[in-house]
Amino acid sequence: MRVLTLPDRYIRVFLRSIRLRITLLITVLLVLFIVPAYVRVEALTRQTQDDSAWRDAERQATLTAAAVRAGPARVLIRPDIPGVDFIQVVGPDHRVIMSTPAAGRLAPLSDMWPSLLTPERDLQASAPQGRLYLSAVRLTSSPDSAVVYAARRAPDAASARRLWLLVLEAVVFITLAACIIWRIADRLLSPVGCIRATLCSINSNNLSSRVPVPPGNDEIVRLARTINGTLDRLEKADECSNLALTQLRRFTSDASHELRTPLAGLRVLLEEAQLHPCDTELPQLLDEALSDIDRLQTIICDLLLLSGLEAGIPANRDLTDLSQLVKEEVGQRKDPVPVLLRLETGTTVRVCRIQMARVLTNLLDNAQRHAKHVVQVEVHRRDATAELTVSDDGAGIPMGDRERVFERFTRLDAARCRDRGGSGLGLAIARDIAHAHRGTLTAGCSPLGGARFVLCIPLPESVSVGDCRLTAGVGDQAREDLDGRPGHRLDTSPS
C-alpha cells in the first residue's frame, strides 16, 4: 500500500472541493489556450515590424540611390523615411563617400556587395548601436558601381517591453478569469450546500423535511427531486414500520390481556381438581376445560385474523351473489332467535367469500346475543353499492357508543353487556374486513327498536344491473331448506 507523504495529503485535502477542482481545470485550459495565442500574437507582431523595417530600409536605399544619381555629390545625406537613420554611400574601394550624421563616423555598415544579377540585397548587420535591418542597392550596373546602404535599428527594446506587457496582460486575464470561474462555480454549487445542510438536519425521528429544489431543470434540480422522492419513500417505509410495530404491540397487549382470564380460569379449574381429585367429576371438568380452551382458540384465531387484515395480507376475491351467501350462511345456523330475511336478487359483489361470511357470522352472533324476539337481515342495492343490514329488537346502542363498539374488547353497559361466549373482537373484525374491501360498516338505530349494523360494499363496474326485483322470500328450495329448521323463518310480506 502506497503511503502518502505530507504534501500529497495536503493536495488531497485541498482538492476535495469540487469548486476548486473546476476552477483549476478551467484555469489550466485557459492557460493552455491563451499562452499559445499570445505567443502567436507576439510572433505576428514581430514579423510585421520586421517586414515594415525591411520595407523602410529598402525604400530609403532606393530613394537615396535615385537622389545620388540625379544630384551633385554631397557629403551628408538627409533621410527621407523616419527611423532609417543609418545611410551610407560606399565606393568600390569600400570607402564611405556620403552618409547621414548618425553613420558618418562608422565604418561601412556591411562588407556585402550586391552583384550585377542581384543589385538589391537585404540582410541584418551588427553595429555598436545594436542590431540593424540593412538594405544594399547598387547605383549603376557598371562593375565599379558604388553601393547605397540604408539601415534602421531593430526594435529590440520595444519588443521586450511589448513581451512583458503581453505576459502581464495574460497573467491579469487568467487571474480575473479564475476569480470569475470561482464565483460562478460557487453560485452554481450553492444549492448543493443547501441540500447537504438540509440532509444533515434530517434524522430517523423527523423524515418530513425536504431539500430545497432550485428553479430550472438542470442536474442539481433533478438531484434535489430525486432526493425528495427518496425521502418520501423513506418516510412511507418508516410509517409502515411504525404501523407494523404498533400492530405488533397491540397484538401482544390484546393477547396478554384477553388470554390471561381464560388461562387463569383453566389453571384454577385444574389445580382444584388436583387438590381434590375425589370430589372432582371428570366429565364436568373436561367440559369446563374444553369450554375455556374453545374460548382461547377463538380469541387467538380472531387476533391472528385482525393482524392479517391490518397487515394488508391479500385474499382471493371472486364475484359473489350476496343474497345467495346470506341464504347459505343463515341456513347453516341454529339460532335461538328467529331470523327474518329480506333479500334483493342479483346483488353481486367482488369479495373474499370466506371473509364476507365471517362478517355476516359476527353480525348475526352479535344480534343474537342482544335480540329479544327477532333478527332481520336485508340485502339491497344503493346506487353503486351493495348494502347488507343486520337489525335486532334489543336494547340498542347509545349514540355516543356507536363508534366505540368497533374497538377491540369493548364492553357496553346495561342490556348489551350480556356477552355469552363472545371474544369481544367480532365487530372489530367485521369493520376491518369491510375496510379491506373498500367498504364501510356503521352502527345505528333499528326500526325494530334495537341496533342496526349496515355494511356497504362497492359494486363491480362490469356487472350489469339486470333484473333488480325485491323478492318476498328466498326461493322455493331455500324455503324448504329453512322451513324445516327451527329458529328461522322467511319474510313473505311485500317490500
XYZ file of C-alpha atoms in Angstrom:
495
model
C 0.000 0.000 0.000
C 1.331 3.424 -1.011
C 1.978 5.767 1.908
C 1.017 9.368 1.240
C 3.610 11.961 2.028
C 2.663 15.185 3.778
C 2.435 17.284 0.557
C 0.322 14.562 -1.067
C -2.062 14.633 1.871
C -2.346 18.396 1.719
C -3.020 18.188 -2.016
C -5.667 15.510 -1.485
C -7.407 17.604 1.165
C -7.033 20.759 -0.927
C -8.580 19.135 -3.975
C -11.627 17.721 -2.190
C -13.604 20.797 -3.185
C -15.421 20.429 -6.493
C -15.458 24.206 -6.815
C -11.654 24.310 -6.539
C -11.207 21.466 -8.997
C -13.485 23.138 -11.537
C -11.606 26.427 -11.136
C -8.207 24.775 -11.510
C -9.297 22.729 -14.507
C -10.755 25.671 -16.419
C -7.781 27.863 -15.461
C -5.343 25.278 -16.803
C -7.372 25.042 -20.002
C -7.303 28.833 -20.306
C -3.528 28.848 -19.810
C -3.113 26.157 -22.450
C -5.237 28.219 -24.822
C -4.102 31.758 -24.023
C -0.322 31.236 -23.835
C -0.017 29.857 -27.387
C -2.405 32.583 -28.571
C -0.261 35.301 -27.015
C 2.907 33.706 -28.389
C 1.313 33.667 -31.810
C 0.275 37.296 -31.466
C 3.791 38.258 -30.426
C 5.289 36.357 -33.363
C 2.908 38.007 -35.807
C 3.637 41.431 -34.329
C 7.382 40.879 -34.552
C 7.044 39.639 -38.115
C 5.006 42.698 -39.047
C 7.587 45.008 -37.519
C 10.404 43.185 -39.287
C 8.613 43.435 -42.596
C 7.943 47.114 -42.020
C 11.610 47.709 -41.118
C 12.784 45.875 -44.228
C 10.402 47.859 -46.417
C 11.512 51.158 -44.876
C 15.186 50.281 -45.397
C 14.596 49.169 -48.983
C 12.581 52.261 -49.812
C 15.159 54.577 -48.226
C 18.000 52.858 -50.098
C 16.099 53.222 -53.368
C 15.319 56.905 -52.747
C 18.894 57.664 -51.761
C 20.288 55.896 -54.848
C 17.930 57.871 -57.053
C 18.923 61.156 -55.357
C 22.624 60.390 -55.749
C 22.214 59.580 -59.414
C 20.244 62.750 -60.067
C 22.062 65.345 -57.989
C 25.566 66.569 -57.220
C 27.726 64.738 -54.761
C 27.104 65.613 -51.138
C 28.948 64.570 -48.043
C 25.878 64.440 -45.798
C 22.616 62.752 -46.675
C 19.275 63.524 -45.123
C 16.992 60.515 -44.579
C 13.565 60.708 -46.214
C 11.859 57.988 -44.126
C 11.636 58.382 -40.343
C 13.518 55.735 -38.413
C 16.060 54.987 -41.162
C 18.954 56.913 -39.622
C 21.911 54.956 -40.992
C 22.592 55.695 -44.686
C 25.969 55.311 -46.424
C 27.192 55.537 -49.989
C 30.231 53.274 -50.242
C 32.570 53.324 -53.247
C 34.163 50.340 -54.966
C 37.187 50.712 -52.692
C 34.899 50.207 -49.668
C 35.320 53.811 -48.560
C 32.346 55.829 -47.303
C 31.651 58.592 -49.792
C 28.485 60.082 -48.288
C 26.490 59.313 -45.132
C 23.932 60.567 -42.687
C 25.190 62.211 -39.492
C 24.370 59.047 -37.481
C 26.514 56.871 -39.768
C 29.224 59.407 -40.588
C 31.880 58.081 -38.214
C 31.065 54.434 -38.798
C 32.872 52.014 -40.999
C 30.886 50.611 -43.889
C 27.768 49.055 -42.440
C 28.430 45.797 -44.277
C 31.038 44.156 -46.433
C 28.327 42.522 -48.524
C 28.420 43.787 -52.120
C 25.396 43.298 -54.375
C 26.202 41.593 -57.635
C 25.079 42.577 -61.092
C 22.483 39.822 -61.067
C 21.056 40.887 -57.689
C 21.514 44.659 -57.473
C 19.427 44.808 -54.260
C 20.131 42.785 -51.099
C 18.574 42.715 -47.612
C 20.396 41.482 -44.531
C 20.906 42.039 -40.838
C 24.054 43.679 -39.562
C 25.581 44.401 -36.212
C 26.824 47.787 -35.158
C 27.741 49.474 -31.916
C 24.261 50.945 -31.948
C 22.708 47.449 -31.985
C 21.193 45.092 -34.481
C 20.301 46.731 -37.813
C 17.938 45.926 -40.669
C 20.083 46.708 -43.743
C 19.247 47.100 -47.428
C 22.012 47.431 -50.107
C 21.371 48.878 -53.592
C 23.889 49.345 -56.491
C 23.958 52.821 -58.010
C 24.727 51.671 -61.548
C 25.140 48.479 -63.467
C 28.828 49.012 -64.046
C 31.265 46.718 -62.260
C 32.799 49.622 -60.319
C 29.434 50.997 -59.173
C 29.097 52.387 -55.676
C 26.574 50.872 -53.221
C 23.983 52.597 -51.045
C 23.407 51.128 -47.568
C 20.256 52.108 -45.683
C 19.582 50.647 -42.242
C 17.368 51.112 -39.189
C 17.648 49.780 -35.694
C 15.810 46.595 -34.789
C 13.135 47.376 -32.142
C 14.640 45.063 -29.512
C 13.795 47.197 -26.507
C 10.292 47.876 -27.774
C 9.804 44.165 -28.411
C 10.957 43.305 -24.910
C 8.594 45.837 -23.369
C 5.752 44.569 -25.513
C 6.531 40.990 -24.481
C 6.411 41.914 -20.811
C 3.161 43.753 -21.377
C 1.715 40.675 -23.066
C 2.854 38.456 -20.175
C 1.352 40.869 -17.648
C -1.865 41.048 -19.637
C -2.076 37.240 -19.821
C -1.499 36.901 -16.061
C -4.145 39.507 -15.267
C -6.603 37.944 -17.679
C -6.067 34.408 -16.321
C -6.332 35.611 -12.709
C -9.529 37.519 -13.454
C -10.951 34.527 -15.308
C -10.098 32.225 -12.377
C -11.886 34.572 -9.958
C -14.956 34.719 -12.193
C -14.971 30.941 -12.584
C -14.659 30.565 -8.795
C -17.669 32.832 -8.249
C -19.710 31.109 -10.933
C -18.871 27.656 -9.545
C -19.723 28.879 -6.049
C -23.071 30.179 -7.273
C -23.814 27.006 -9.217
C -22.889 24.733 -6.311
C -24.600 26.787 -3.588
C -27.821 24.691 -3.924
C -25.701 21.622 -3.225
C -24.624 23.211 0.060
C -28.265 23.884 0.962
C -29.168 20.292 0.078
C -26.302 18.993 2.201
C -27.288 21.176 5.183
C -30.903 20.003 4.958
C -29.872 16.357 4.702
C -27.646 16.750 7.775
C -30.652 18.020 9.734
C -32.834 15.031 8.763
C -32.735 12.041 11.100
C -34.830 8.972 11.857
C -37.058 10.956 14.205
C -38.010 13.521 11.571
C -38.283 12.417 7.954
C -40.827 15.066 6.969
C -38.249 17.686 5.895
C -37.413 18.055 2.216
C -34.399 19.547 0.497
C -34.938 22.849 -1.364
C -35.474 22.495 -5.113
C -33.891 25.410 -7.043
C -35.633 26.743 -10.154
C -34.823 25.264 -13.531
C -34.336 21.721 -14.757
C -30.596 21.107 -14.589
C -28.722 18.231 -12.948
C -28.858 19.774 -9.466
C -32.633 20.280 -9.741
C -33.089 16.669 -10.823
C -30.827 15.560 -7.971
C -32.931 17.519 -5.461
C -36.134 15.990 -6.828
C -34.636 12.514 -6.661
C -33.551 13.082 -3.056
C -37.044 14.314 -2.140
C -38.546 11.245 -3.810
C -36.200 9.023 -1.812
C -37.165 10.854 1.380
C -40.840 10.323 0.523
C -40.253 6.601 0.166
C -38.230 6.506 3.380
C -40.990 8.362 5.226
C -43.599 5.932 3.926
C -41.383 2.988 4.858
C -40.910 4.492 8.318
C -44.665 4.931 8.686
C -45.228 1.342 7.611
C -42.566 0.189 10.051
C -44.107 2.193 12.874
C -47.551 0.861 11.953
C -46.255 -2.700 11.951
C -44.588 -2.108 15.308
C -47.793 -0.599 16.683
C -49.786 -3.548 15.399
C -47.309 -5.953 16.978
C -47.514 -4.147 20.310
C -51.288 -4.032 20.050
C -51.440 -7.730 19.257
C -49.168 -8.535 22.197
C -51.199 -6.313 24.511
C -54.513 -7.734 23.341
C -53.292 -11.301 23.544
C -51.832 -10.885 27.024
C -54.971 -9.055 28.186
C -57.605 -11.412 26.827
C -55.775 -14.718 27.205
C -54.995 -14.112 30.844
C -58.566 -14.611 32.083
C -59.406 -17.959 30.412
C -55.936 -19.272 31.179
C -56.300 -18.300 34.823
C -59.738 -19.942 34.955
C -58.407 -23.109 33.347
C -55.480 -23.198 35.771
C -57.765 -22.748 38.803
C -60.023 -25.493 37.498
C -57.140 -27.942 37.062
C -55.475 -27.041 40.367
C -58.738 -27.565 42.221
C -59.136 -30.951 40.567
C -55.554 -31.781 41.525
C -56.132 -30.811 45.172
C -59.462 -32.592 45.437
C -59.376 -35.473 42.997
C -62.011 -37.426 44.865
C -64.536 -34.577 44.772
C -63.947 -33.789 41.098
C -66.367 -35.021 38.469
C -64.298 -35.809 35.391
C -66.991 -35.183 32.728
C -67.811 -31.775 34.204
C -64.096 -30.933 34.487
C -63.483 -31.865 30.883
C -66.497 -29.878 29.687
C -65.385 -26.748 31.538
C -61.758 -27.173 30.400
C -62.799 -27.650 26.767
C -65.032 -24.585 27.035
C -62.103 -22.495 28.224
C -59.887 -23.949 25.505
C -62.526 -23.142 22.876
C -62.624 -19.567 24.116
C -58.816 -19.387 23.987
C -58.828 -20.772 20.456
C -61.481 -18.285 19.370
C -59.561 -15.330 20.794
C -56.292 -16.462 19.199
C -57.900 -17.004 15.787
C -59.607 -13.600 15.965
C -56.377 -11.851 16.930
C -54.497 -13.537 14.089
C -57.231 -12.576 11.644
C -57.128 -8.956 12.814
C -53.354 -8.865 12.477
C -53.578 -10.247 8.955
C -56.188 -7.667 7.962
C -54.148 -4.793 9.390
C -51.025 -6.062 7.625
C -52.915 -5.980 4.317
C -52.449 -9.665 3.505
C -54.222 -10.139 0.141
C -57.120 -12.561 -0.217
C -58.655 -14.080 -3.344
C -61.798 -12.230 -4.381
C -64.482 -13.568 -6.683
C -67.861 -12.406 -7.912
C -70.340 -13.472 -5.220
C -74.110 -13.151 -5.008
C -74.524 -11.505 -1.620
C -78.149 -12.627 -1.264
C -77.206 -16.250 -2.001
C -74.351 -16.020 0.520
C -76.795 -14.804 3.208
C -79.194 -17.683 2.411
C -76.457 -20.270 2.724
C -74.947 -18.901 5.920
C -78.287 -18.401 7.681
C -79.391 -21.844 6.533
C -76.393 -23.437 8.315
C -77.051 -21.742 11.675
C -79.259 -22.837 14.585
C -80.123 -19.589 16.303
C -82.485 -19.236 19.284
C -83.979 -16.014 17.894
C -85.778 -16.190 14.512
C -84.040 -14.536 11.551
C -86.155 -12.591 9.067
C -84.662 -12.314 5.539
C -85.406 -9.513 3.074
C -83.129 -10.104 0.077
C -82.795 -8.462 -3.339
C -81.737 -10.875 -6.034
C -78.789 -10.255 -8.339
C -76.743 -8.276 -5.800
C -73.308 -9.383 -6.989
C -70.087 -8.097 -5.435
C -66.390 -8.969 -5.812
C -65.338 -10.145 -2.342
C -63.480 -12.833 -0.472
C -66.315 -15.226 0.252
C -64.799 -16.570 3.465
C -64.209 -13.102 4.909
C -67.674 -11.872 3.923
C -69.209 -14.952 5.550
C -67.194 -14.082 8.671
C -68.664 -10.555 8.685
C -72.207 -11.926 8.449
C -71.496 -14.508 11.165
C -70.100 -11.893 13.553
C -73.014 -9.528 12.968
C -75.541 -12.344 13.457
C -73.766 -13.531 16.620
C -73.862 -10.007 17.990
C -77.561 -9.617 17.097
C -78.470 -12.993 18.604
C -76.792 -12.089 21.899
C -78.838 -8.907 22.272
C -82.124 -9.545 20.402
C -85.373 -10.207 22.268
C -87.722 -11.649 19.650
C -86.416 -11.225 16.096
C -83.302 -10.552 13.979
C -83.662 -9.123 10.475
C -81.171 -9.423 7.619
C -81.598 -7.311 4.465
C -79.688 -7.070 1.182
C -80.351 -4.139 -1.178
C -78.730 -2.115 -3.935
C -77.995 1.538 -3.205
C -76.673 3.301 -6.310
C -73.170 1.824 -6.866
C -73.046 -0.156 -3.611
C -74.496 -3.321 -2.168
C -75.974 -2.880 1.307
C -76.191 -5.644 3.904
C -78.175 -4.752 7.037
C -78.479 -6.785 10.272
C -81.023 -5.452 12.797
C -82.329 -6.662 16.156
C -85.021 -5.594 18.601
C -82.752 -5.432 21.621
C -81.778 -2.504 23.808
C -79.914 -0.678 21.026
C -76.648 1.244 21.189
C -76.408 4.772 22.636
C -75.364 7.474 20.204
C -72.047 8.074 21.966
C -71.064 4.382 21.809
C -71.820 3.646 18.140
C -68.164 4.018 17.175
C -66.723 2.602 20.349
C -68.412 -0.782 19.788
C -65.982 -1.401 16.912
C -62.969 -1.128 19.228
C -61.334 -4.285 20.451
C -62.644 -5.886 23.646
C -65.235 -3.139 24.168
C -67.973 -3.875 26.706
C -71.019 -1.645 26.990
C -73.314 -1.191 29.957
C -76.871 -2.359 30.584
C -78.567 -4.912 28.364
C -75.846 -5.179 25.682
C -73.318 -6.490 28.281
C -74.899 -9.898 28.228
C -71.959 -11.381 26.333
C -72.311 -15.125 26.192
C -69.096 -16.575 24.803
C -68.029 -13.736 22.502
C -64.351 -12.854 22.180
C -65.001 -9.107 22.075
C -63.385 -8.916 18.632
C -66.293 -9.714 16.309
C -67.302 -6.172 15.387
C -63.670 -5.033 15.077
C -63.012 -7.919 12.667
C -66.171 -7.107 10.674
C -65.182 -3.460 10.224
C -61.595 -4.323 9.226
C -62.915 -6.766 6.602
C -65.257 -4.070 5.305
C -62.369 -1.597 5.004
C -60.240 -4.232 3.264
C -62.996 -4.447 0.599
C -63.125 -0.628 0.238
C -66.437 -0.627 2.091
C -67.879 0.681 5.350
C -69.582 -0.757 8.406
C -71.620 1.541 10.641
C -73.904 1.144 13.653
C -77.229 2.876 14.055
C -80.773 2.583 15.323
C -83.007 -0.190 14.009
C -86.698 0.273 13.070
C -87.268 -2.764 15.278
C -86.058 -0.774 18.277
C -82.596 -2.237 18.740
C -79.259 -1.938 16.991
C -78.768 -1.821 13.236
C -75.451 -2.573 11.507
C -75.104 -1.517 7.847
C -72.360 -2.953 5.603
C -71.777 -1.172 2.253
C -69.605 -2.802 -0.433
C -68.913 -1.190 -3.871
C -70.496 -2.993 -6.809
C -68.136 -4.104 -9.589
C -68.402 -1.978 -12.729
C -68.509 -4.990 -15.043
C -71.728 -6.367 -13.505
C -74.909 -5.084 -15.123
C -77.853 -4.024 -13.053
C -80.138 -6.616 -14.591
C -83.443 -7.509 -13.022
C -83.392 -5.964 -9.535
C -86.579 -7.325 -8.001
C -87.073 -7.433 -4.253
C -88.280 -10.985 -3.503
C -90.814 -11.909 -0.866
C -88.714 -14.757 0.456
C -85.595 -16.691 -0.606
C -86.916 -19.121 -3.225
C -88.792 -22.406 -3.024
C -85.798 -24.654 -2.471
C -84.315 -22.346 0.154
C -87.778 -22.112 1.748
C -87.873 -25.892 2.044
C -84.344 -25.949 3.464
C -85.005 -23.261 6.054
C -88.589 -24.049 6.956
C -87.549 -27.431 8.262
C -85.033 -25.924 10.709
C -86.148 -24.310 13.960
C -85.259 -20.759 14.791
C -85.545 -19.329 11.232
C -88.427 -18.001 9.212
C -88.808 -16.159 5.971
C -90.397 -12.796 5.385
C -93.249 -13.250 2.939
C -94.566 -9.707 3.265
C -94.081 -7.323 0.357
C -91.206 -4.904 0.489
